[in-house]
Coordinates of C-alpha atoms and ligand atoms in Angstrom, one line a residue:
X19 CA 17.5 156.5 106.3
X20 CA 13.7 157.2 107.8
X21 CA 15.4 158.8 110.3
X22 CA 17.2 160.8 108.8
X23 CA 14.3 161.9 106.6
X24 CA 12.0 162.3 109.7
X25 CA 14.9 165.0 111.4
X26 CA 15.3 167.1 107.9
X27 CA 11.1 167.4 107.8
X28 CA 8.9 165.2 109.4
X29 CA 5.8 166.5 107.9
X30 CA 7.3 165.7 104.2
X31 CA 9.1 162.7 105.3
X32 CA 5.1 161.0 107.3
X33 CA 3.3 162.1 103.5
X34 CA 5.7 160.3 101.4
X35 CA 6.2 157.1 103.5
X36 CA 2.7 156.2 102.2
X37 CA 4.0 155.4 99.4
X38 CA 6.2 152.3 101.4
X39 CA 2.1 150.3 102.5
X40 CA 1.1 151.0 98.7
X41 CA 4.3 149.3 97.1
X42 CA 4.2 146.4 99.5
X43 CA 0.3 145.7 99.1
X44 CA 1.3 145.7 95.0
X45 CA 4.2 144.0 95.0
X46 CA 2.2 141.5 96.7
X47 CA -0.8 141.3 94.2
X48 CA 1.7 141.3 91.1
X49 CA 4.2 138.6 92.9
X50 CA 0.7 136.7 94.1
X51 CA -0.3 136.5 90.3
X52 CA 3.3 135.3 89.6
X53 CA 3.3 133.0 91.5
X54 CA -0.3 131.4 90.4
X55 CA 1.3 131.7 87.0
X56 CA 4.5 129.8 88.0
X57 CA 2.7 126.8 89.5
X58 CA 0.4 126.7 86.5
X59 CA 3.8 126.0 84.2
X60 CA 5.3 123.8 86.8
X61 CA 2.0 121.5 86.6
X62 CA 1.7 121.8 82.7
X63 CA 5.6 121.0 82.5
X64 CA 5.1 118.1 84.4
X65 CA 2.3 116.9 82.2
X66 CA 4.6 117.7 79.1
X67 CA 7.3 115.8 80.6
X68 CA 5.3 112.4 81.0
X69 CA 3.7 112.8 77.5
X70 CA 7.4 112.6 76.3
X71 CA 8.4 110.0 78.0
X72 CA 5.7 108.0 77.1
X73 CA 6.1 108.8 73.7
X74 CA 9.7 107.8 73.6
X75 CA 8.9 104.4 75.4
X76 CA 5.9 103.6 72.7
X77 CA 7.1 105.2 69.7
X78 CA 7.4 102.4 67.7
X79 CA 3.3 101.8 68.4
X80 CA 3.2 105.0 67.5
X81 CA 4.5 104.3 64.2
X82 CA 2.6 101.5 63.3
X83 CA -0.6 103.2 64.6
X84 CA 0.4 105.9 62.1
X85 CA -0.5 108.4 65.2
X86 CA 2.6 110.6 64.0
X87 CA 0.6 114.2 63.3
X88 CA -2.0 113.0 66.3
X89 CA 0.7 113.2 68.8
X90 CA 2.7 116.2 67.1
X91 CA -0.8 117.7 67.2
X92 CA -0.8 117.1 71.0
X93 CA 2.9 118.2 71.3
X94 CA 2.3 121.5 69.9
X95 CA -0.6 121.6 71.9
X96 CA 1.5 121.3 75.3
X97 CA 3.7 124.0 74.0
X98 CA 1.5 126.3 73.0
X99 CA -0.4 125.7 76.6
X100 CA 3.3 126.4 78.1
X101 CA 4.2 129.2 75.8
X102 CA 0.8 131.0 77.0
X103 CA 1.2 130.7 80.8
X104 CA 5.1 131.5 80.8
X105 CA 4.1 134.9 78.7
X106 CA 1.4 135.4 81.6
X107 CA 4.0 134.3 84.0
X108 CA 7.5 137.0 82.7
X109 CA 4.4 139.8 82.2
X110 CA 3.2 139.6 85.8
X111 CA 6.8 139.2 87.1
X112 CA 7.7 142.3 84.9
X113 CA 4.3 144.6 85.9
X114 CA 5.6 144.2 89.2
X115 CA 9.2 145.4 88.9
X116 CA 8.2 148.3 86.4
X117 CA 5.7 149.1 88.9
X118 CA 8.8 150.0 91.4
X119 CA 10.5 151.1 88.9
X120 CA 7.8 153.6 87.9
X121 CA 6.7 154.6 91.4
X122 CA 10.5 155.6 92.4
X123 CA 11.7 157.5 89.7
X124 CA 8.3 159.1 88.8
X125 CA 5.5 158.9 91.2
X126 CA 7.8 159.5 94.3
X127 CA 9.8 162.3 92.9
X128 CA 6.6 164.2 91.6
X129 CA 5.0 164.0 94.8
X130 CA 7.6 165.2 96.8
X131 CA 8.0 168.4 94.2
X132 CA 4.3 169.3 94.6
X133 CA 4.1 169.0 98.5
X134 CA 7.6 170.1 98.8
X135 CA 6.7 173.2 96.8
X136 CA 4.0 173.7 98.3
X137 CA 5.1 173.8 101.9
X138 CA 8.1 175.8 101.0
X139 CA 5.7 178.4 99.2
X140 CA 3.8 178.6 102.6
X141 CA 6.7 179.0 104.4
X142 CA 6.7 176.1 106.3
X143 CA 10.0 174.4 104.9
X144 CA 12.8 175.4 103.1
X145 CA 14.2 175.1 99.6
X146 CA 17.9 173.8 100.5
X147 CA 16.0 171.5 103.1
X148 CA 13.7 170.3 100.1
X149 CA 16.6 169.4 98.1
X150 CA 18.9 167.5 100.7
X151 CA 15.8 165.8 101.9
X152 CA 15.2 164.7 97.9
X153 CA 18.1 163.6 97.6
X154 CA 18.1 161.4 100.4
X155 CA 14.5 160.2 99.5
X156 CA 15.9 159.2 96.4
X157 CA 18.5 156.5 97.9
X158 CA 15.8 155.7 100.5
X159 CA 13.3 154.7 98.0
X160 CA 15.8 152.9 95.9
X161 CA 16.0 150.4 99.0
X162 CA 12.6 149.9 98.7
X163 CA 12.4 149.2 95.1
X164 CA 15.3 146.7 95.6
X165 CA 13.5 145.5 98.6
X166 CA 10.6 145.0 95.8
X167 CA 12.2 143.2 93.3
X168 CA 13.2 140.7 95.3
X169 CA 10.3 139.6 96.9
X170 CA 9.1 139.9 93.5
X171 CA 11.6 137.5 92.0
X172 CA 11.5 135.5 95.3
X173 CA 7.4 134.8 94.8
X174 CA 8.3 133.6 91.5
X175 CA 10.7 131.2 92.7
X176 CA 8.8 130.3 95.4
X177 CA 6.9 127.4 93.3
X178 CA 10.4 125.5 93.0
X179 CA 11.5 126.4 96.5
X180 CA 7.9 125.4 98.1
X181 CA 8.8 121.6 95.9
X182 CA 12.2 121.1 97.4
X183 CA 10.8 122.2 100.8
X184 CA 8.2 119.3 100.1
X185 CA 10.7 116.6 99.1
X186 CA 12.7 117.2 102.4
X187 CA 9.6 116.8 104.4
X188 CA 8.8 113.9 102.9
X189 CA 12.6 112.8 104.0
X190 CA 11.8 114.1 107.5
X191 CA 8.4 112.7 108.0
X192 CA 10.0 109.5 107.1
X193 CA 8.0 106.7 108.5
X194 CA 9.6 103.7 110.5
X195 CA 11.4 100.0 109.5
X196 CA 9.0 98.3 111.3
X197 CA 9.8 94.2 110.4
X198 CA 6.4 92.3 109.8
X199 CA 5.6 89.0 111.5
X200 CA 2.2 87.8 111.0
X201 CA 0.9 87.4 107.2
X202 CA -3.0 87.6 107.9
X203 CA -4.3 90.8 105.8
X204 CA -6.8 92.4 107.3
X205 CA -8.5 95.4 105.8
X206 CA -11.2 97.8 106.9
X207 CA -13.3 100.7 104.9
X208 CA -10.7 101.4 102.4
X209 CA -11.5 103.6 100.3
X210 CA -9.3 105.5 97.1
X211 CA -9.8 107.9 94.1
X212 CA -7.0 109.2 91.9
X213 CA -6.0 112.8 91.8
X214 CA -8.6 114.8 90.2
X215 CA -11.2 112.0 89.8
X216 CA -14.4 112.6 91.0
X217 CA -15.7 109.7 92.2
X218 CA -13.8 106.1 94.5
X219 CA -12.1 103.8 92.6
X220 CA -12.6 101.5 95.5
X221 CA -15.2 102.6 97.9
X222 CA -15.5 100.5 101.3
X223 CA -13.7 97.8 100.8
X224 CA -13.4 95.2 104.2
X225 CA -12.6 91.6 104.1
X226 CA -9.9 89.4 105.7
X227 CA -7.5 86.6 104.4
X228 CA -6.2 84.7 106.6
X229 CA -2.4 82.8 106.6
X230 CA -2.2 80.2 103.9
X231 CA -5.3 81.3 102.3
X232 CA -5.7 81.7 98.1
X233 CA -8.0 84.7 97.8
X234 CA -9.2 85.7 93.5
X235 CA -10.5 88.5 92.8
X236 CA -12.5 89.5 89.6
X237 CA -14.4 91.8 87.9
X238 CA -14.6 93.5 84.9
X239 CA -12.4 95.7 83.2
X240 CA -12.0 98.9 85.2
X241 CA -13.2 97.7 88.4
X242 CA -10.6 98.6 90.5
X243 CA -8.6 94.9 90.7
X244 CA -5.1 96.6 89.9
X245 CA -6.0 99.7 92.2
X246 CA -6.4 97.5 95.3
X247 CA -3.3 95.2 94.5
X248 CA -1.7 98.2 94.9
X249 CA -3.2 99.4 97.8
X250 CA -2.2 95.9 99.3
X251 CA 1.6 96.6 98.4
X252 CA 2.0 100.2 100.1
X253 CA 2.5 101.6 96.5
X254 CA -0.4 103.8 96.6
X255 CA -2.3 105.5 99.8
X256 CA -5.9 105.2 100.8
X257 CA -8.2 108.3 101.2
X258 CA -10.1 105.8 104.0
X259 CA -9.7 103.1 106.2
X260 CA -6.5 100.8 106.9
X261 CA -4.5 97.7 105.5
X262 CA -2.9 95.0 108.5
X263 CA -0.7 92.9 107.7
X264 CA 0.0 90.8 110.6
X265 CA -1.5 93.8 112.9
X266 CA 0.3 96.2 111.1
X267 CA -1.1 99.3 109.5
X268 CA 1.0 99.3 106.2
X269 CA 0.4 102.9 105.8
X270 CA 2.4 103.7 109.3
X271 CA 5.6 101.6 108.1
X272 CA 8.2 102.6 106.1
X273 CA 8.3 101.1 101.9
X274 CA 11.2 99.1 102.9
X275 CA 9.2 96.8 105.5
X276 CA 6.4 95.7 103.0
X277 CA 8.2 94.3 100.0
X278 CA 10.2 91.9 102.4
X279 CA 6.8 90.5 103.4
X280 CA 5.1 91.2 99.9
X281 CA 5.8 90.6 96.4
X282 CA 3.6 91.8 93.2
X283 CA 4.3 90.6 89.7
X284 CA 2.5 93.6 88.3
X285 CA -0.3 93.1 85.1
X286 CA 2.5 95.1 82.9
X287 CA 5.9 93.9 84.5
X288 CA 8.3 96.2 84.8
X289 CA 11.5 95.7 83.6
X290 CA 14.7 97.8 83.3
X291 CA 17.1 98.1 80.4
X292 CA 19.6 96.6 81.9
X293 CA 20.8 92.7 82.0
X294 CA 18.5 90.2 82.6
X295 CA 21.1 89.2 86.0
X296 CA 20.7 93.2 86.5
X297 CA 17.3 92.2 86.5
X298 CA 16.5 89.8 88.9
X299 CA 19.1 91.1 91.4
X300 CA 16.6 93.8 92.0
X301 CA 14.5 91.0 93.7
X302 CA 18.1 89.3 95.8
X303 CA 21.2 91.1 95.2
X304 CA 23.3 88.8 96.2
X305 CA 21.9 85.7 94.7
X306 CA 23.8 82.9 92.9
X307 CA 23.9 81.6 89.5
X308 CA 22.9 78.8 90.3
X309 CA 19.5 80.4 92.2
X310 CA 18.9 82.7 88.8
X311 CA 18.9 79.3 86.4
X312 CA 16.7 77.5 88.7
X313 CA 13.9 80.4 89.4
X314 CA 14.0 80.8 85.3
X315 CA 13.8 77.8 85.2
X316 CA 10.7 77.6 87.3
X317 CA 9.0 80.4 85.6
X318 CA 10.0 78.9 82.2
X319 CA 12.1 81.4 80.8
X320 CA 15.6 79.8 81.1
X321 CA 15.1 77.6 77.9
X322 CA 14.4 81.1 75.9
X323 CA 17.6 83.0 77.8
X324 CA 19.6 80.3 77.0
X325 CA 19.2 81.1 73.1
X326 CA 20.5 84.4 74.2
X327 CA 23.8 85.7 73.1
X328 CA 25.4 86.7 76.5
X329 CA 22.8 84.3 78.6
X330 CA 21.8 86.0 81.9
X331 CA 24.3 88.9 80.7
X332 CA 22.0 90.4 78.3
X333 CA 20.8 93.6 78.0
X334 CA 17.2 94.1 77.8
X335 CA 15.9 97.0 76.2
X336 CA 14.2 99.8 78.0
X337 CA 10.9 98.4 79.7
X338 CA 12.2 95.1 78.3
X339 CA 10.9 95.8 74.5
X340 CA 13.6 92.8 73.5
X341 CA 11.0 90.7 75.0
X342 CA 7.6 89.4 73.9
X343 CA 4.6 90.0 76.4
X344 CA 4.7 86.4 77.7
X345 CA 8.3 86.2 78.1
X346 CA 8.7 89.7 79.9
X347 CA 5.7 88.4 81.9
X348 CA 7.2 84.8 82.8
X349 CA 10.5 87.3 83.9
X350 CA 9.4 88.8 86.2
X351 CA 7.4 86.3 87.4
X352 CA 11.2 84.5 87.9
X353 CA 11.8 87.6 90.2
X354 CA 9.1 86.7 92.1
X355 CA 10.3 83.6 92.5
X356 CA 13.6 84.8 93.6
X357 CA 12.4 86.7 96.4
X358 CA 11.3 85.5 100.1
X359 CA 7.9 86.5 100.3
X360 CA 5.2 85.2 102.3
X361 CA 2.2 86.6 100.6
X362 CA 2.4 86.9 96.5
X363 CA -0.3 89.5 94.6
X364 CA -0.4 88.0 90.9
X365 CA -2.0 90.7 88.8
X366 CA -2.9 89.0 85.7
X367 CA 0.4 88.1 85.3
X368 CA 0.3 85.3 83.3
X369 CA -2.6 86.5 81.0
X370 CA -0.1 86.9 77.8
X371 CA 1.0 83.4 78.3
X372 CA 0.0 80.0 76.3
X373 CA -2.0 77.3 78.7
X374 CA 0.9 74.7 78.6
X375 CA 3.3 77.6 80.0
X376 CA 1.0 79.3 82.3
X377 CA -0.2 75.2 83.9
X378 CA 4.1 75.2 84.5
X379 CA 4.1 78.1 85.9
X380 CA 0.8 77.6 88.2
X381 CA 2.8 74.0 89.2
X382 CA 5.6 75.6 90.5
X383 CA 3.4 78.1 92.2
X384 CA 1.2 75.9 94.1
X385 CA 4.6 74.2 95.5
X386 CA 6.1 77.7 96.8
X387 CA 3.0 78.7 98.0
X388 CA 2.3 76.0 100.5
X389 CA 1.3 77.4 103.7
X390 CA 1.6 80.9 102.7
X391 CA -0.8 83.8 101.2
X392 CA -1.3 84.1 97.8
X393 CA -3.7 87.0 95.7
X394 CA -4.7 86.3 92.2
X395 CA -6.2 88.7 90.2
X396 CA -8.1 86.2 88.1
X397 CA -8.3 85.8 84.1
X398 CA -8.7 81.7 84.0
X399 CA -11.2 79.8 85.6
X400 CA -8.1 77.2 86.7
X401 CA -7.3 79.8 89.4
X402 CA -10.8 80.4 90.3
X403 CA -11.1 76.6 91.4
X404 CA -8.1 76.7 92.9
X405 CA -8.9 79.2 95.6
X406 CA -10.4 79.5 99.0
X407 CA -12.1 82.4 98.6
X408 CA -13.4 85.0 95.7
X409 CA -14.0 88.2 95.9
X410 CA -16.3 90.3 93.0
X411 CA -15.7 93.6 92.3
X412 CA -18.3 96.0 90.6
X413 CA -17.2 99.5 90.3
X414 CA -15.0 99.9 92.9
X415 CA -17.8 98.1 94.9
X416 CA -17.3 94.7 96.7
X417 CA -20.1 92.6 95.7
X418 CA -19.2 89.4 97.3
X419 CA -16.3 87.8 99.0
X420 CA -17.3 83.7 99.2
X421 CA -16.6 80.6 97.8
X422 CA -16.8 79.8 94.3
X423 CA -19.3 77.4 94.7
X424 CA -21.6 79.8 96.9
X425 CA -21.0 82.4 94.4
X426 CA -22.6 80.4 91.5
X427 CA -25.6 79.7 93.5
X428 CA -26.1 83.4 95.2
X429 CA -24.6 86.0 93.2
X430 CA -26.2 87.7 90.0
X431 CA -22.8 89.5 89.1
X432 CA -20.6 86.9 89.7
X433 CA -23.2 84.6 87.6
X434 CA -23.4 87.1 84.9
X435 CA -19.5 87.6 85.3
X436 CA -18.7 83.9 85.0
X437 CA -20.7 82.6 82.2
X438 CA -19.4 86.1 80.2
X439 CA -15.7 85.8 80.7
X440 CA -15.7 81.9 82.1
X441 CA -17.7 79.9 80.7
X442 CA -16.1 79.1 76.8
X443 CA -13.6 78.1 79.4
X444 CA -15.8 75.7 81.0
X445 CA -16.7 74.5 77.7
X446 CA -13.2 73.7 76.3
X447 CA -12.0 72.9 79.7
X448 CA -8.4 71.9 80.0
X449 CA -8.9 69.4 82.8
X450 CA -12.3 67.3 83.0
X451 CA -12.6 68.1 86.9
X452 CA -13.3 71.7 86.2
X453 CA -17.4 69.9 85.2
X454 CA -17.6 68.2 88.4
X455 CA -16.1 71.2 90.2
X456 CA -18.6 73.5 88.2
X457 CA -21.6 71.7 87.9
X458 CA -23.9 74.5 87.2
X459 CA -22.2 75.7 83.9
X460 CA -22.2 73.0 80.9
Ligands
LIG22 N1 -3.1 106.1 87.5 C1 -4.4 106.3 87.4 N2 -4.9 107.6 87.4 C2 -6.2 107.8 87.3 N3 -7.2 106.8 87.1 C3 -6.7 105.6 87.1 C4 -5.3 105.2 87.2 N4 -5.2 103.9 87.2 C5 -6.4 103.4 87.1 N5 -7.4 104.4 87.0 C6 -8.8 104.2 87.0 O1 -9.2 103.5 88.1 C7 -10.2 102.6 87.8 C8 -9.8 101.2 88.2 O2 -8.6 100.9 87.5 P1 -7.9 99.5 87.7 O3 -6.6 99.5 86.9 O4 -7.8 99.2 89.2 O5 -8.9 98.5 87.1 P2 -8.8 96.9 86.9 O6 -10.0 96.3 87.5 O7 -7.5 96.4 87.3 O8 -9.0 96.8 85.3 P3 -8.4 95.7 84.3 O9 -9.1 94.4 84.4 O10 -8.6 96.3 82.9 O11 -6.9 95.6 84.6 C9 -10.5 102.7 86.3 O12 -11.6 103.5 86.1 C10 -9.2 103.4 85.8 O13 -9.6 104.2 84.7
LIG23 MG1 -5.9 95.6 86.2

């Protein structure tokens, strides 16, 4: 079609291809704006969507917290938010395609009148050339305004488009099964922040633990505990620094290789609303009834499931809300129990339960455990004593990784940390040998 315009006048046809640059360049800055405007809904949608979900999961909280108009304050809120940036989002989208609109069917055409005219009145074109070579001009630009809406429509969908291109790469880049021998952990400089926190969660973190050891770790609220369970399990990435596990970087395997070496019974134990055999299959799928009584047994919960209507065929509800803290907390402790592991993280797991359960559970415990590596995240002194090593954090910091007994001499956090959260512990102490284990505290 240039062509063609080129061979009727090449001197009109040069002049009005400028106007081909000035459409791209502002397609561009409109679809640009779009686009900003598109990822800008896509984030606030997804912050939408997980206020909902929470909301469905904790509504009854919600009702005995009378936070009703507080959280249909903050649900208008997200759609108002929404509303805003999908009005910026159509109006950019639609100042684009008017644009081309405009540009074809007004500035084009007048442009090509007045320099048409104008060369024809000096003689340097003619009128029946001007009007073939308008007409044509016409369907040419209309492939240009097509052309514009398109990309225009295209930038928009580009935020969706950009997301599936990133979920596929994430399929591509898919790391390797690598199986894990060893189960000596072994971590160097870690270091980890949220998205869009300022400053590390965990900054620096080294220290080793070797096969067969009992590592604690405590601190106070907020000082990263859960954070670096995490990191330990693969669930979360570090900004800095590695995690072995017999040699291995966890970070370089694929997820499948560190839960067959690992197992977590997360602080709030996640449950599905599904069966309570559903349940624990998650940890063995093929296991037998007779292994499901006997780990719910040894985590104490088979006395309770037994009361249950259909047994081990009973639905939990969503997030296991059927289920008091304790007991949710002793099942999935049962799916711990279930699993082959060789290194166990307990992340306050047993904090909602009563001492005479928890001192079952910890029996059992200490007989799986033999010989192989187990992480407490401590809220009893009992653990404390129990293990080889402690580690304090403070802030995100590691302040000490030693002995309890080294710790209550040398360290001022650990001292301030223990007679704070430990030591009405000490004072009503369950078993007498905690005194002779603790001298320092009476
Ligand atoms: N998903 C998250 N997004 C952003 N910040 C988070 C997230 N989870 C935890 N944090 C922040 O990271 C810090 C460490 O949290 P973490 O849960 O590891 O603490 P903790 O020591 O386990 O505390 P607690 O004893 O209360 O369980 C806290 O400041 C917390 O607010
Ligand atoms: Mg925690």
């Amino acid at each position: 079609m240039a062509l063609i315009l080129l061979s009727y006048d090449w001197r009109i046809a040069l002049l009005s291809f400028i106007f081909v640059p000035i459409s791209i360049i502002t397609v561009n800055f409109w679809g640009g704006k779009t686009k900003k405007a598109g990822e800008e809904i896509w984030e606030l949608q997804t912050k939408y969507e997980t206020f909902l979900h929470a909301n469905f999961q904790n509504w009854k909280d919600i009702k005995i917290n009378n936070l009703e108009e507080a959280q249909f304050d903050e649900l208008n809120g997200h759609y108002k938010k929404i509303s805003r940036i999908w009005f910026i989002n159509q109006l950019y989208l639609h100042l684009g395609i008017t644009y081309s609109f405009f540009t074809k069917n007004f500035i084009t055409q007048l442009f090509i009148y007045f320099i048409g005219g104008l060369f024809v009145i000096k003689g340097y074109s003619e009128v029946g050339v001007l009007l073939v070579f308008i007409s044509f001009y016409g369907q040419f630009f209309g492939c240009i305004e097509s052309i514009s809406n398109s990309m225009m429509n295209f930038k928009n969908d580009s935020v969706k488009i950009e997301k599936v291109i990133e979920i596929l790469n994430l399929e591509a880049g898919k790391k390797p099964y690598k199986h894990i021998e060893g189960t000596d952990i072994n971590v160097e400089n870690l270091k980890f922040t949220y998205e869009g926190k300022d400053s590390l969660v965990l900054d620096d973190i080294s220290f080793t633990v070797s096969k067969g050891e009992h590592l604690a770790i405590v601190g106070e609220s907020g000082s990263g505990k859960s954070t670096l369970a995490k990191l330990l399990t693969a669930q979360i990435k570090p900004q800095g620094g590695t995690v072995r596990i017999g040699g291995i970087d966890i970070n370089t395997v694929n997820s499948e290789s560190v839960p067959e070496k690992v197992s977590i019974v997360a602080q709030e134990p996640v449950l599905f609303n599904m069966t309570i055999r559903e349940n624990l299959f998650l940890a063995k799928a093929d296991a037998t009834d007779a292994e499901l009584i006997e780990c719910c047994h040894r985590a104490s919960i088979y006395d309770f499931i037994e009361t249950l209507p259909n047994i081990l065929d009973t639905i939990i509800g969503e997030k296991g809300v059927k289920l008091s803290g304790g007991q949710k907390q002793r099942l999935s402790i049962a799916r711990a129990f279930l699993q082959d592991w060789d290194i166990i993280i307990f992340d306050e797991s047993t904090s909602a339960l009563d001492n005479e359960n928890e001192n079952d559970i910890i029996t059992e415990l200490k007989s799986l455990s033999a010989g192989k590596t187990m992480i407490s995240i401590a809220h009893r002194l009992s653990t404390i004593l129990d293990c080889d090593k402690v580690m304090v954090l403070k802030d995100g910091v590691m302040v000490a990784f030693d002995t309890h007994e080294n710790l209550c001499n040398r360290n001022e956090t650990y001292d301030f940390l223990f007679q704070n959260q430990y030591s009405k512990e000490v004072n009503h102490a369950v078993s007498k040998s905690y005194y002779n284990r603790y001298p320092a505290v009476n």
